[in-house]
């Protein structure tokens, strides 16, 4: 799979432990959220969104990937889940570099009811961040931009 991070990704989801997520995300990763218009640039923001999504989906009645299409350094992973009676269909589009680091992560969700539900839950998850964590994130994002 061309030094693919997908094996680690699946292992983290299976074990419900994403403590190793930091190791497979590239410093310049771009995250595309189904609920935020502007792409989120950088490792810190990608980790923030993926961690919040992980926490939300771990509350699901189930979460499973039902289809995986991999070509070169790109993958499309189709998933199904149900949370609080809301059925969610989605696709994770993942790209990675030669070093095996994820460089782009795009999430697409359907139907509209699921998008509204995910938006509400993600805002709740992100709202649970402490003020200190938010300041660290903002400071880190600014520092990352200055470095590049």
Short mmCIF file of N, CA and C in Angstrom, two decimals:
data_model
loop_
_atom_site.label_atom_id
_atom_site.label_comp_id
_atom_site.label_asym_id
_atom_site.label_seq_id
_atom_site.Cartn_x
_atom_site.Cartn_y
_atom_site.Cartn_z
N UNK A 1 0.82 -1.21 0.00
CA UNK A 1 0.00 0.00 0.00
C UNK A 1 0.85 1.26 0.00
N UNK A 2 2.08 1.15 -0.37
CA UNK A 2 2.94 2.32 -0.53
C UNK A 2 3.13 3.09 0.78
N UNK A 3 3.59 2.40 1.81
CA UNK A 3 3.83 2.99 3.13
C UNK A 3 2.55 3.66 3.68
N UNK A 4 1.46 2.98 3.50
CA UNK A 4 0.15 3.50 3.88
C UNK A 4 -0.05 3.55 5.39
N UNK A 5 -0.66 4.63 5.88
CA UNK A 5 -1.01 4.72 7.31
C UNK A 5 -2.35 4.05 7.62
N UNK A 6 -2.96 3.43 6.63
CA UNK A 6 -4.29 2.86 6.83
C UNK A 6 -4.32 1.73 7.87
N UNK A 7 -3.27 0.92 7.90
CA UNK A 7 -3.23 -0.16 8.88
C UNK A 7 -3.28 0.41 10.29
N UNK A 8 -2.47 1.43 10.55
CA UNK A 8 -2.49 2.06 11.87
C UNK A 8 -3.85 2.70 12.15
N UNK A 9 -4.44 3.33 11.14
CA UNK A 9 -5.75 3.96 11.29
C UNK A 9 -6.79 2.92 11.73
N UNK A 10 -6.83 1.80 11.02
CA UNK A 10 -7.79 0.75 11.37
C UNK A 10 -7.51 0.16 12.76
N UNK A 11 -6.25 -0.01 13.09
CA UNK A 11 -5.89 -0.54 14.41
C UNK A 11 -6.34 0.39 15.53
N UNK A 12 -6.18 1.70 15.31
CA UNK A 12 -6.61 2.66 16.33
C UNK A 12 -8.12 2.61 16.53
N UNK A 13 -8.86 2.52 15.43
CA UNK A 13 -10.32 2.46 15.55
C UNK A 13 -10.76 1.15 16.20
N UNK A 14 -10.11 0.06 15.84
CA UNK A 14 -10.46 -1.24 16.42
C UNK A 14 -10.20 -1.27 17.93
N UNK A 15 -9.06 -0.69 18.33
CA UNK A 15 -8.70 -0.69 19.75
C UNK A 15 -9.38 0.44 20.53
N UNK A 16 -10.00 1.36 19.81
CA UNK A 16 -10.62 2.55 20.40
C UNK A 16 -9.60 3.38 21.17
N UNK A 17 -8.39 3.43 20.62
CA UNK A 17 -7.29 4.17 21.23
C UNK A 17 -6.56 4.93 20.14
N UNK A 18 -6.74 6.24 20.13
CA UNK A 18 -6.09 7.03 19.08
C UNK A 18 -4.85 7.77 19.58
N UNK A 19 -4.25 7.24 20.61
CA UNK A 19 -3.06 7.89 21.17
C UNK A 19 -1.90 7.96 20.16
N UNK A 20 -1.93 7.11 19.15
CA UNK A 20 -0.87 7.10 18.14
C UNK A 20 -1.20 7.96 16.92
N UNK A 21 -2.36 8.63 16.94
CA UNK A 21 -2.79 9.43 15.80
C UNK A 21 -1.76 10.48 15.40
N UNK A 22 -1.16 11.09 16.40
CA UNK A 22 -0.15 12.12 16.17
C UNK A 22 0.98 11.62 15.26
N UNK A 23 1.28 10.34 15.31
CA UNK A 23 2.40 9.78 14.55
C UNK A 23 2.10 9.63 13.06
N UNK A 24 0.83 9.61 12.67
CA UNK A 24 0.52 9.39 11.25
C UNK A 24 -0.04 10.63 10.55
N UNK A 25 -0.07 11.76 11.24
CA UNK A 25 -0.57 13.01 10.65
C UNK A 25 0.63 13.89 10.28
N UNK A 26 0.68 14.33 9.04
CA UNK A 26 1.74 15.21 8.57
C UNK A 26 1.57 16.62 9.16
N UNK A 27 2.67 17.31 9.34
CA UNK A 27 2.64 18.67 9.92
C UNK A 27 1.77 19.63 9.11
N UNK A 28 1.69 19.41 7.80
CA UNK A 28 0.93 20.32 6.94
C UNK A 28 -0.38 19.71 6.47
N UNK A 29 -0.89 18.77 7.21
CA UNK A 29 -2.14 18.09 6.85
C UNK A 29 -3.28 19.10 6.72
N UNK A 30 -4.17 18.82 5.79
CA UNK A 30 -5.37 19.64 5.60
C UNK A 30 -6.58 18.77 5.89
N UNK A 31 -7.44 19.26 6.77
CA UNK A 31 -8.65 18.55 7.14
C UNK A 31 -9.86 19.26 6.57
N UNK A 32 -10.71 18.50 5.86
CA UNK A 32 -11.95 19.04 5.29
C UNK A 32 -13.11 18.44 6.07
N UNK A 33 -13.80 19.29 6.78
CA UNK A 33 -14.93 18.87 7.60
C UNK A 33 -16.23 18.95 6.79
N UNK A 34 -17.17 18.06 7.07
CA UNK A 34 -18.46 18.18 6.38
C UNK A 34 -19.30 19.34 6.90
N UNK A 35 -18.87 19.96 8.00
CA UNK A 35 -19.68 21.03 8.60
C UNK A 35 -18.98 22.39 8.64
N UNK A 36 -17.72 22.44 8.24
CA UNK A 36 -16.98 23.70 8.25
C UNK A 36 -16.58 24.01 6.81
N UNK A 37 -16.90 25.21 6.34
CA UNK A 37 -16.66 25.56 4.95
C UNK A 37 -15.17 25.59 4.61
N UNK A 38 -14.39 26.22 5.46
CA UNK A 38 -12.97 26.44 5.16
C UNK A 38 -12.14 25.21 5.58
N UNK A 39 -11.24 24.75 4.71
CA UNK A 39 -10.35 23.66 5.11
C UNK A 39 -9.52 24.06 6.33
N UNK A 40 -9.32 23.12 7.23
CA UNK A 40 -8.55 23.35 8.44
C UNK A 40 -7.11 22.91 8.16
N UNK A 41 -6.18 23.83 8.24
CA UNK A 41 -4.81 23.55 7.83
C UNK A 41 -3.90 23.32 9.03
N UNK A 42 -3.10 22.27 8.94
CA UNK A 42 -2.10 21.99 9.95
C UNK A 42 -2.43 20.79 10.81
N UNK A 43 -1.40 20.23 11.37
CA UNK A 43 -1.52 19.02 12.18
C UNK A 43 -2.39 19.24 13.42
N UNK A 44 -2.20 20.36 14.10
CA UNK A 44 -2.93 20.59 15.35
C UNK A 44 -4.44 20.64 15.13
N UNK A 45 -4.87 21.36 14.08
CA UNK A 45 -6.31 21.44 13.81
C UNK A 45 -6.85 20.10 13.34
N UNK A 46 -6.08 19.40 12.53
CA UNK A 46 -6.50 18.07 12.07
C UNK A 46 -6.67 17.14 13.26
N UNK A 47 -5.70 17.14 14.16
CA UNK A 47 -5.80 16.30 15.36
C UNK A 47 -7.01 16.68 16.21
N UNK A 48 -7.28 17.97 16.33
CA UNK A 48 -8.41 18.42 17.13
C UNK A 48 -9.72 17.88 16.55
N UNK A 49 -9.91 18.03 15.24
CA UNK A 49 -11.15 17.59 14.61
C UNK A 49 -11.27 16.06 14.62
N UNK A 50 -10.18 15.36 14.30
CA UNK A 50 -10.24 13.89 14.28
C UNK A 50 -10.47 13.32 15.68
N UNK A 51 -9.88 13.94 16.68
CA UNK A 51 -10.08 13.48 18.06
C UNK A 51 -11.53 13.69 18.49
N UNK A 52 -12.09 14.84 18.16
CA UNK A 52 -13.49 15.11 18.50
C UNK A 52 -14.41 14.14 17.76
N UNK A 53 -14.13 13.89 16.49
CA UNK A 53 -14.94 12.95 15.71
C UNK A 53 -14.83 11.54 16.28
N UNK A 54 -13.60 11.15 16.63
CA UNK A 54 -13.38 9.83 17.22
C UNK A 54 -14.21 9.66 18.48
N UNK A 55 -14.19 10.66 19.34
CA UNK A 55 -14.95 10.58 20.58
C UNK A 55 -16.45 10.47 20.30
N UNK A 56 -16.91 11.21 19.31
CA UNK A 56 -18.33 11.16 18.96
C UNK A 56 -18.69 9.78 18.42
N UNK A 57 -17.89 9.24 17.51
CA UNK A 57 -18.22 7.96 16.89
C UNK A 57 -18.02 6.79 17.84
N UNK A 58 -17.24 6.95 18.89
CA UNK A 58 -17.09 5.87 19.86
C UNK A 58 -18.33 5.74 20.74
N UNK A 59 -19.19 6.76 20.71
CA UNK A 59 -20.47 6.70 21.43
C UNK A 59 -21.54 6.03 20.57
N UNK A 60 -21.18 5.67 19.34
CA UNK A 60 -22.14 5.11 18.40
C UNK A 60 -22.57 3.70 18.80
N UNK A 61 -23.76 3.34 18.35
CA UNK A 61 -24.23 1.97 18.54
C UNK A 61 -23.30 1.01 17.81
N UNK A 62 -22.80 1.45 16.67
CA UNK A 62 -21.80 0.71 15.91
C UNK A 62 -21.13 1.68 14.95
N UNK A 63 -19.96 1.33 14.50
CA UNK A 63 -19.24 2.08 13.46
C UNK A 63 -18.46 1.05 12.68
N UNK A 64 -18.66 1.02 11.37
CA UNK A 64 -17.90 0.07 10.57
C UNK A 64 -17.64 0.63 9.18
N UNK A 65 -16.45 0.33 8.70
CA UNK A 65 -16.13 0.62 7.31
C UNK A 65 -16.68 -0.53 6.48
N UNK A 66 -17.43 -0.20 5.44
CA UNK A 66 -18.04 -1.24 4.62
C UNK A 66 -17.39 -1.37 3.25
N UNK A 67 -16.58 -0.39 2.87
CA UNK A 67 -15.92 -0.45 1.58
C UNK A 67 -14.63 0.35 1.66
N UNK A 68 -13.60 -0.15 1.02
CA UNK A 68 -12.31 0.54 1.02
C UNK A 68 -11.72 0.45 -0.39
N UNK A 69 -11.43 1.61 -0.95
CA UNK A 69 -10.81 1.68 -2.27
C UNK A 69 -9.47 2.40 -2.09
N UNK A 70 -8.39 1.72 -2.45
CA UNK A 70 -7.05 2.28 -2.27
C UNK A 70 -6.34 2.28 -3.62
N UNK A 71 -5.77 3.43 -3.96
CA UNK A 71 -4.97 3.54 -5.18
C UNK A 71 -3.80 4.48 -4.89
N UNK A 72 -2.60 3.96 -5.11
CA UNK A 72 -1.39 4.72 -4.85
C UNK A 72 -1.39 5.23 -3.41
N UNK A 73 -1.44 6.54 -3.22
CA UNK A 73 -1.39 7.13 -1.88
C UNK A 73 -2.70 7.80 -1.52
N UNK A 74 -3.78 7.19 -1.98
CA UNK A 74 -5.12 7.73 -1.73
C UNK A 74 -6.06 6.59 -1.38
N UNK A 75 -7.01 6.89 -0.49
CA UNK A 75 -8.00 5.89 -0.12
C UNK A 75 -9.35 6.54 0.08
N UNK A 76 -10.39 5.79 -0.27
CA UNK A 76 -11.77 6.17 0.03
C UNK A 76 -12.32 5.07 0.91
N UNK A 77 -12.73 5.45 2.13
CA UNK A 77 -13.25 4.50 3.09
C UNK A 77 -14.71 4.86 3.37
N UNK A 78 -15.62 3.99 2.95
CA UNK A 78 -17.03 4.24 3.18
C UNK A 78 -17.43 3.62 4.51
N UNK A 79 -18.17 4.39 5.31
CA UNK A 79 -18.57 3.88 6.62
C UNK A 79 -20.06 4.05 6.86
N UNK A 80 -20.56 3.25 7.80
CA UNK A 80 -21.92 3.36 8.32
C UNK A 80 -21.82 3.40 9.83
N UNK A 81 -22.71 4.15 10.43
CA UNK A 81 -22.79 4.19 11.87
C UNK A 81 -24.19 4.60 12.28
N UNK A 82 -24.48 4.41 13.54
CA UNK A 82 -25.75 4.86 14.09
C UNK A 82 -25.48 5.42 15.48
N UNK A 83 -25.96 6.63 15.71
CA UNK A 83 -25.81 7.27 17.01
C UNK A 83 -27.18 7.82 17.40
N UNK A 84 -27.65 7.42 18.56
CA UNK A 84 -28.95 7.88 19.06
C UNK A 84 -30.07 7.72 18.02
N UNK A 85 -30.06 6.61 17.29
CA UNK A 85 -31.10 6.34 16.31
C UNK A 85 -30.93 7.04 14.98
N UNK A 86 -29.87 7.82 14.83
CA UNK A 86 -29.60 8.52 13.58
C UNK A 86 -28.63 7.68 12.75
N UNK A 87 -29.07 7.25 11.56
CA UNK A 87 -28.20 6.50 10.66
C UNK A 87 -27.33 7.48 9.88
N UNK A 88 -26.04 7.21 9.86
CA UNK A 88 -25.08 8.10 9.20
C UNK A 88 -24.28 7.28 8.20
N UNK A 89 -24.27 7.74 6.95
CA UNK A 89 -23.43 7.17 5.91
C UNK A 89 -22.35 8.20 5.63
N UNK A 90 -21.12 7.74 5.45
CA UNK A 90 -20.06 8.69 5.18
C UNK A 90 -18.90 8.09 4.43
N UNK A 91 -18.04 8.97 4.01
CA UNK A 91 -16.81 8.58 3.30
C UNK A 91 -15.67 9.40 3.86
N UNK A 92 -14.59 8.71 4.20
CA UNK A 92 -13.33 9.36 4.56
C UNK A 92 -12.41 9.26 3.34
N UNK A 93 -12.00 10.39 2.81
CA UNK A 93 -11.02 10.41 1.73
C UNK A 93 -9.69 10.78 2.36
N UNK A 94 -8.73 9.89 2.22
CA UNK A 94 -7.44 10.07 2.90
C UNK A 94 -6.31 10.00 1.88
N UNK A 95 -5.40 10.97 1.96
CA UNK A 95 -4.19 10.97 1.13
C UNK A 95 -2.99 11.02 2.05
N UNK A 96 -1.88 10.42 1.62
CA UNK A 96 -0.67 10.40 2.43
C UNK A 96 0.55 10.53 1.55
N UNK A 97 1.67 10.87 2.19
CA UNK A 97 2.91 11.07 1.47
C UNK A 97 3.79 9.80 1.53
N UNK A 98 4.97 9.89 0.93
CA UNK A 98 5.89 8.74 0.89
C UNK A 98 6.33 8.30 2.28
N UNK A 99 6.31 9.22 3.23
CA UNK A 99 6.71 8.90 4.61
C UNK A 99 5.60 8.19 5.38
N UNK A 100 4.44 8.02 4.76
CA UNK A 100 3.33 7.36 5.43
C UNK A 100 2.56 8.27 6.36
N UNK A 101 2.66 9.57 6.15
CA UNK A 101 1.94 10.55 6.96
C UNK A 101 0.72 11.06 6.19
N UNK A 102 -0.40 11.15 6.87
CA UNK A 102 -1.62 11.64 6.24
C UNK A 102 -1.46 13.14 5.94
N UNK A 103 -1.68 13.51 4.67
CA UNK A 103 -1.53 14.89 4.23
C UNK A 103 -2.87 15.58 3.99
N UNK A 104 -3.91 14.77 3.82
CA UNK A 104 -5.24 15.33 3.61
C UNK A 104 -6.27 14.33 4.11
N UNK A 105 -7.27 14.84 4.81
CA UNK A 105 -8.34 14.00 5.34
C UNK A 105 -9.64 14.75 5.09
N UNK A 106 -10.49 14.16 4.27
CA UNK A 106 -11.77 14.80 3.92
C UNK A 106 -12.91 13.87 4.34
N UNK A 107 -13.89 14.42 5.05
CA UNK A 107 -15.03 13.65 5.51
C UNK A 107 -16.28 14.16 4.82
N UNK A 108 -17.04 13.21 4.26
CA UNK A 108 -18.33 13.54 3.65
C UNK A 108 -19.39 12.68 4.34
N UNK A 109 -20.53 13.30 4.65
CA UNK A 109 -21.59 12.61 5.39
C UNK A 109 -22.93 12.88 4.72
N UNK A 110 -23.81 11.91 4.81
CA UNK A 110 -25.17 12.02 4.33
C UNK A 110 -26.07 11.25 5.28
N UNK A 111 -27.32 11.42 5.30
CA UNK A 111 -28.17 12.44 4.71
C UNK A 111 -28.11 13.74 5.51
N UNK A 112 -28.93 14.71 5.12
CA UNK A 112 -28.93 16.02 5.77
C UNK A 112 -29.18 15.91 7.28
N UNK A 113 -30.09 15.03 7.67
CA UNK A 113 -30.38 14.85 9.11
C UNK A 113 -29.10 14.43 9.84
N UNK A 114 -28.29 13.59 9.20
CA UNK A 114 -27.03 13.14 9.81
C UNK A 114 -26.03 14.30 9.90
N UNK A 115 -25.99 15.14 8.89
CA UNK A 115 -25.08 16.30 8.91
C UNK A 115 -25.44 17.22 10.07
N UNK A 116 -26.72 17.50 10.21
CA UNK A 116 -27.17 18.36 11.31
C UNK A 116 -26.82 17.75 12.66
N UNK A 117 -27.01 16.44 12.79
CA UNK A 117 -26.70 15.74 14.03
C UNK A 117 -25.20 15.79 14.33
N UNK A 118 -24.38 15.50 13.31
CA UNK A 118 -22.92 15.51 13.49
C UNK A 118 -22.44 16.91 13.85
N UNK A 119 -23.01 17.92 13.21
CA UNK A 119 -22.63 19.30 13.52
C UNK A 119 -22.88 19.61 14.99
N UNK A 120 -24.05 19.25 15.47
CA UNK A 120 -24.41 19.50 16.88
C UNK A 120 -23.45 18.76 17.82
N UNK A 121 -23.17 17.51 17.53
CA UNK A 121 -22.29 16.71 18.38
C UNK A 121 -20.85 17.20 18.34
N UNK A 122 -20.37 17.55 17.15
CA UNK A 122 -18.99 18.04 17.04
C UNK A 122 -18.83 19.36 17.78
N UNK A 123 -19.80 20.24 17.67
CA UNK A 123 -19.73 21.50 18.41
C UNK A 123 -19.70 21.24 19.91
N UNK A 124 -20.46 20.25 20.34
CA UNK A 124 -20.46 19.89 21.76
C UNK A 124 -19.10 19.33 22.17
N UNK A 125 -18.53 18.44 21.35
CA UNK A 125 -17.21 17.86 21.65
C UNK A 125 -16.14 18.95 21.71
N UNK A 126 -16.15 19.82 20.71
CA UNK A 126 -15.15 20.89 20.66
C UNK A 126 -15.36 21.89 21.79
N UNK A 127 -16.61 22.08 22.20
CA UNK A 127 -16.92 22.99 23.29
C UNK A 127 -16.42 22.49 24.64
N UNK A 128 -16.15 21.21 24.74
CA UNK A 128 -15.64 20.64 25.99
C UNK A 128 -14.15 20.90 26.21
N UNK A 129 -13.50 21.44 25.19
CA UNK A 129 -12.09 21.78 25.36
C UNK A 129 -11.95 22.84 26.43
N UNK A 130 -10.94 22.71 27.23
CA UNK A 130 -10.70 23.72 28.26
C UNK A 130 -10.17 24.99 27.62
N UNK A 131 -10.29 26.09 28.31
CA UNK A 131 -9.76 27.36 27.81
C UNK A 131 -8.26 27.24 27.58
N UNK A 132 -7.57 26.54 28.47
CA UNK A 132 -6.13 26.36 28.30
C UNK A 132 -5.81 25.60 27.03
N UNK A 133 -6.59 24.53 26.74
CA UNK A 133 -6.38 23.77 25.51
C UNK A 133 -6.63 24.63 24.29
N UNK A 134 -7.67 25.46 24.33
CA UNK A 134 -7.96 26.35 23.21
C UNK A 134 -6.83 27.34 22.98
N UNK A 135 -6.29 27.89 24.07
CA UNK A 135 -5.17 28.83 23.95
C UNK A 135 -3.93 28.13 23.40
N UNK A 136 -3.67 26.92 23.86
CA UNK A 136 -2.53 26.15 23.35
C UNK A 136 -2.71 25.89 21.86
N UNK A 137 -3.91 25.54 21.46
CA UNK A 137 -4.19 25.27 20.05
C UNK A 137 -3.99 26.51 19.21
N UNK A 138 -4.58 27.63 19.64
CA UNK A 138 -4.43 28.88 18.87
C UNK A 138 -2.97 29.30 18.81
N UNK A 139 -2.28 29.21 19.93
CA UNK A 139 -0.86 29.56 19.94
C UNK A 139 -0.05 28.65 19.04
N UNK A 140 -0.35 27.38 19.06
CA UNK A 140 0.36 26.41 18.23
C UNK A 140 0.10 26.64 16.76
N UNK A 141 -1.15 26.95 16.40
CA UNK A 141 -1.49 27.21 15.01
C UNK A 141 -0.75 28.45 14.52
N UNK A 142 -0.72 29.51 15.34
CA UNK A 142 0.01 30.72 14.95
C UNK A 142 1.50 30.43 14.82
N UNK A 143 2.06 29.66 15.73
CA UNK A 143 3.47 29.30 15.68
C UNK A 143 3.76 28.49 14.42
N UNK A 144 2.89 27.56 14.09
CA UNK A 144 3.07 26.75 12.88
C UNK A 144 3.07 27.63 11.63
N UNK A 145 2.18 28.63 11.61
CA UNK A 145 2.12 29.53 10.44
C UNK A 145 3.38 30.37 10.34
N UNK A 146 3.92 30.81 11.47
CA UNK A 146 5.15 31.60 11.46
C UNK A 146 6.33 30.77 10.96
N UNK A 147 6.34 29.49 11.31
CA UNK A 147 7.44 28.62 10.90
C UNK A 147 7.44 28.35 9.42
N UNK A 148 6.26 28.33 8.79
CA UNK A 148 6.19 27.98 7.37
C UNK A 148 6.32 29.14 6.44
#
